[in-house]
Amino acid sequence: MRGNLFAVAVNLVVLTVRSHRLHVLLIERGEQPFLGAWALPGGFVQPDEDLVDTGSRLLREETGAETGDAVVGHLEQLASYADPTRDPRGRVLSVGYLALVPDLPEPTPGSDATASAWRPVDEVGPLAFDHDHLLADGVERARSKIEYTTLAASFCPPEFTVTELRRVYEAVWRSELDPRNFQRKVTSTDGFLVPTPTLVTGGRGRPPRLFRRGPATALHPPMLRESHRVSRNGDAPDGD
Amino acid sequence: MRGNLFAVAVNLVVLTVRSHRLHVLLIERGEQPFLGAWALPGGFVQPDEDLVDTGSRLLREETGAETGDAVVGHLEQLASYADPTRDPRGRVLSVGYLALVPDLPEPTPGSDATASAWRPVDEVGPLAFDHDHLLADGVERARSKIEYTTLAASFCPPEFTVTELRRVYEAVWRSELDPRNFQRKVTSTDGFLVPTPTLVTGGRGRPPRLFRRGPATALHPPMLRESHRVSRNGDAPDGD
DNA sequence: GCAATAGTGTCTTTTAGACACTATTTA
DNA sequence: TAAATAGTGTCTAAAAGACACTATTGC
């Protein structure tokens, strides 16, 4: 086996929806390199960890919540980044993971960070390392994946209303959806939403019903973004 | 930066369509570990290479053809695999790349292989390392990606007939498509196919027209697999 | 001529999108 | 009561799927 060894890190693109906007979890770096810069949370893979273990450990450390794949939220591998110049310390390969979580309480900064915060994804300035690229890939993955899966519900608490789910789509896609057609679409897609007996009172209008996630993971037919419906060709959703 | 270093390899899932079946390029290992076993072609990332450079270098070495992203065919990152026990030599992270190429001449074995061959993907026995997993992920990526992109044309030579393109879909999906509806669908999707003046003579029936790939990369609306159209929920195309 | 393959037209069914309308709450 | 939000029904347009039909070759 030839030499040329790498350090391997996992970096998280943790997305959530707060006040109708898509937010990402950032940390302010407390170490070199990029001391004081904002970055995606991350850490090195430990000797006996598989990549996904590192991802869930980091997610737990950064958000406090037990939001692995099993409970609420969603965690999946995005892609790996290994440009030889991406880290001034040497050869570091970073495996990006995408996490979709419900709106959580304020995060607590991890050990190597002086601060952490939720920031709207379209207001994020230049980040440390190649994290802008990672973030863009994560956001695009989320945008396209809620088209043909039920993953949008990962942004919601265990019980939620159809309107809450619609706000998720609208925030992630930055577009408005017709509430009536949306209602029909999601409630008639078998296995997407399971109604509970509970109605949410205290609001302004007719009390909405609470739903839980159903067993379905794929949406057929998919829910297409308007930008995808308008033109017939268009740009590439690149593969990596 | 904490220690715990990895060797980083790239492994290729090279797919093509030969005689109406989806094939993958395999090598017979000429070195330990897994000496004599069949495996996906691969190699280590060299000091100044980015991952995609390693991928295209390996693809060139194994297929002989210049089939990077630019020419014909397609190369994209799949996912990374780093189970601590996946390689008996120690900690090796493998970055999987998916390559879609036209039907090429017989491959020439690389340096660390005693043989290489195209094998139908559904007749591939247990492979070395975790390459069965990698292959399954690659095939599923190809199956789903030709639904909403024009990547199926990457399996074709620069000029091809509509029937050849349909054979690609049928081989990758293992299902039959209506030739007439398929024809209308692909020729009416803007930017997918560009007609040439050439008709292919010498065949049995009416001579078909040759087409080239157009500029479109995305298919809107997508071309859905029958399995996806039949039921409304169904199983998960998992994210990583 | 007939068989085979390429390609078009047309009808039916399904789905998306627009939007009128009903239902149930708070103020 | 009016205003607000939830949810249903219905019409239209677009697309998928079935399949009759025409076009052009080799035999």
XYZ file of C-alpha atoms in Angstrom, chain A:
240
model
C 0.000 0.000 0.000
C 1.557 3.227 -1.109
C 2.098 5.992 1.445
C 0.487 9.408 0.977
C -1.786 9.408 3.979
C -4.728 11.710 4.646
C -6.434 13.020 7.713
C -10.169 12.418 7.298
C -12.714 14.840 8.650
C -16.499 14.935 8.537
C -18.222 18.263 8.059
C -21.915 18.803 8.576
C -24.364 20.864 6.571
C -27.109 21.071 9.193
C -30.226 22.667 7.767
C -33.408 23.721 9.476
C -36.333 26.038 8.815
C -36.790 28.958 11.194
C -39.347 31.712 10.680
C -40.017 30.650 7.082
C -36.369 30.681 6.015
C -33.821 27.963 5.460
C -30.988 28.198 7.992
C -27.641 26.462 8.338
C -25.714 25.800 11.531
C -22.352 27.572 11.567
C -19.552 27.789 14.104
C -16.977 30.476 14.651
C -13.596 28.807 14.629
C -11.591 28.978 17.867
C -8.424 27.457 16.398
C -6.055 27.859 13.502
C -6.372 27.737 10.589
C -9.122 30.244 9.816
C -9.208 31.361 13.469
C -12.272 33.556 13.928
C -13.833 32.642 10.598
C -17.219 31.024 10.256
C -17.277 27.417 9.150
C -19.389 24.321 9.041
C -19.162 22.187 12.166
C -16.941 19.159 11.789
C -14.320 16.932 13.317
C -11.955 14.106 12.571
C -12.986 10.501 12.167
C -11.859 8.554 15.219
C -10.009 5.225 14.992
C -12.978 2.910 15.321
C -15.666 5.081 13.787
C -17.390 4.573 10.476
C -18.182 7.815 8.653
C -21.834 7.903 9.610
C -20.902 7.367 13.265
C -18.700 10.431 13.132
C -21.538 12.325 11.487
C -24.105 11.452 14.151
C -21.628 12.051 16.959
C -20.865 15.517 15.623
C -24.533 16.265 15.095
C -25.260 15.272 18.680
C -22.350 17.349 19.965
C -23.346 20.435 18.026
C -27.091 20.419 18.405
C -27.440 18.626 21.715
C -30.452 16.805 20.336
C -30.561 13.092 19.596
C -31.368 13.658 15.969
C -29.777 10.734 14.249
C -31.423 8.947 11.408
C -33.669 6.947 13.733
C -35.336 9.577 15.876
C -36.315 12.769 14.107
C -34.426 14.536 11.403
C -32.293 12.942 8.734
C -28.594 12.385 8.120
C -27.057 11.351 4.812
C -23.692 11.481 3.138
C -23.230 14.276 0.632
C -19.829 13.974 -1.034
C -16.126 14.049 -0.291
C -13.732 16.925 -0.918
C -9.990 16.461 -1.176
C -8.483 19.284 -3.196
C -4.776 19.174 -2.277
C -4.865 22.845 -1.304
C -8.088 22.866 0.672
C -6.413 22.750 4.103
C -3.141 24.587 4.815
C -2.224 22.009 7.467
C -1.759 19.289 4.869
C -3.748 16.634 3.122
C -7.200 16.521 4.679
C -10.138 14.800 3.043
C -13.505 16.018 4.243
C -16.627 13.912 3.940
C -19.684 16.149 3.844
C -22.867 15.026 5.578
C -26.235 16.651 5.167
C -28.520 16.831 8.195
C -32.136 18.001 8.103
C -33.499 18.778 11.548
C -36.558 20.446 13.072
C -36.247 23.895 14.535
C -34.096 23.295 17.616
C -33.176 25.471 20.572
C -30.057 27.599 20.225
C -26.970 25.452 19.691
C -24.128 25.175 22.171
C -20.693 25.727 20.659
C -18.487 22.626 20.474
C -14.984 22.364 21.856
C -13.134 23.976 18.962
C -15.589 26.814 18.434
C -16.101 30.098 20.193
C -19.662 30.503 19.007
C -22.286 28.766 16.941
C -25.417 30.098 15.331
C -28.174 29.443 12.848
C -27.769 31.634 9.787
C -30.077 32.037 6.767
C -28.397 30.171 3.934
C -28.651 33.103 1.537
C -26.908 35.453 3.967
C -23.863 33.331 4.608
C -20.637 35.092 3.733
C -17.429 33.365 2.696
C -16.713 30.430 4.961
C -13.454 28.761 5.986
C -11.843 26.059 3.825
C -14.055 25.035 0.886
C -17.169 25.105 3.040
C -19.025 27.458 0.684
C -18.889 24.726 -1.895
C -20.025 22.114 0.620
C -22.906 24.306 1.737
C -24.024 24.943 -1.836
C -23.983 21.209 -2.541
C -25.963 20.498 0.617
C -28.616 23.097 -0.113
C -29.012 21.902 -3.683
C -29.293 18.306 -2.467
C -32.023 19.294 -0.010
C -33.867 21.298 -2.659
C -33.927 18.464 -5.119
C -34.481 15.677 -2.641
C -37.725 17.013 -1.183
C -39.077 16.843 -4.726
C -39.160 13.079 -4.880
C -38.920 11.969 -1.242
C -40.847 12.666 1.947
C -37.744 14.167 3.575
C -39.342 17.584 3.968
C -41.054 16.121 7.023
C -37.593 15.757 8.615
C -37.666 19.506 9.112
C -40.864 19.184 11.172
C -41.441 18.067 14.736
C -43.025 14.618 15.214
C -46.515 16.083 14.822
C -47.158 18.921 12.457
C -49.829 20.546 10.316
C -50.042 20.586 6.538
C -49.351 24.307 6.620
C -46.150 23.755 8.600
C -45.041 21.244 5.975
C -45.894 23.673 3.210
C -43.810 26.386 4.911
C -40.891 23.971 4.768
C -41.216 23.542 1.027
C -41.648 27.264 0.541
C -38.588 28.074 2.662
C -36.349 25.480 1.027
C -37.445 26.393 -2.498
C -37.951 30.131 -1.846
C -41.228 30.050 -3.709
C -44.906 30.113 -2.820
C -47.142 27.090 -3.226
C -50.909 27.072 -3.547
C -52.147 25.984 -0.100
C -55.161 24.152 -1.515
C -53.343 22.146 -4.157
C -50.558 21.411 -1.698
C -53.053 20.089 0.827
C -54.621 17.773 -1.720
C -51.270 16.592 -2.999
C -49.688 15.633 0.307
C -52.775 14.194 1.949
C -53.588 12.057 -1.077
C -50.056 10.659 -1.442
C -50.339 7.274 0.203
C -48.137 6.805 3.259
C -46.802 10.350 3.393
C -48.947 11.747 6.208
C -50.885 9.910 8.899
C -53.657 11.981 10.500
C -53.901 12.223 14.262
C -57.155 12.986 16.078
C -55.734 16.264 17.338
C -56.752 19.677 16.107
C -54.596 22.656 17.015
C -56.745 25.281 18.711
C -55.786 28.795 19.656
C -54.939 29.970 16.167
C -56.802 32.495 14.127
C -58.890 30.416 11.750
C -60.257 26.923 11.484
C -58.100 24.624 13.658
C -55.766 22.517 11.520
C -55.271 18.817 12.021
C -51.964 17.391 13.256
C -50.257 14.702 11.188
C -47.346 12.330 11.742
C -44.936 11.013 9.121
C -46.174 7.925 7.350
C -44.082 4.982 6.163
C -43.530 6.287 2.634
C -40.084 7.595 1.780
C -40.487 8.186 -1.943
C -42.995 10.522 -3.610
C -44.511 9.210 -6.840
C -45.280 11.238 -8.736
C -42.809 13.779 -7.439
C -43.571 17.330 -6.325
C -41.726 19.448 -8.835
C -40.349 22.901 -8.214
C -41.760 25.656 -10.369
C -38.324 26.403 -11.830
C -38.270 22.823 -13.055
C -41.720 22.945 -14.500
C -41.355 26.191 -16.423
C -38.649 25.314 -18.925
C -38.100 21.995 -20.571
C -34.304 21.874 -20.532
C -32.411 24.068 -18.092
C -29.248 23.720 -16.105
C -27.516 20.689 -14.728
C -28.156 19.352 -11.255
C -24.627 17.996 -11.227
C -24.038 14.593 -9.830
C -21.370 15.006 -7.188
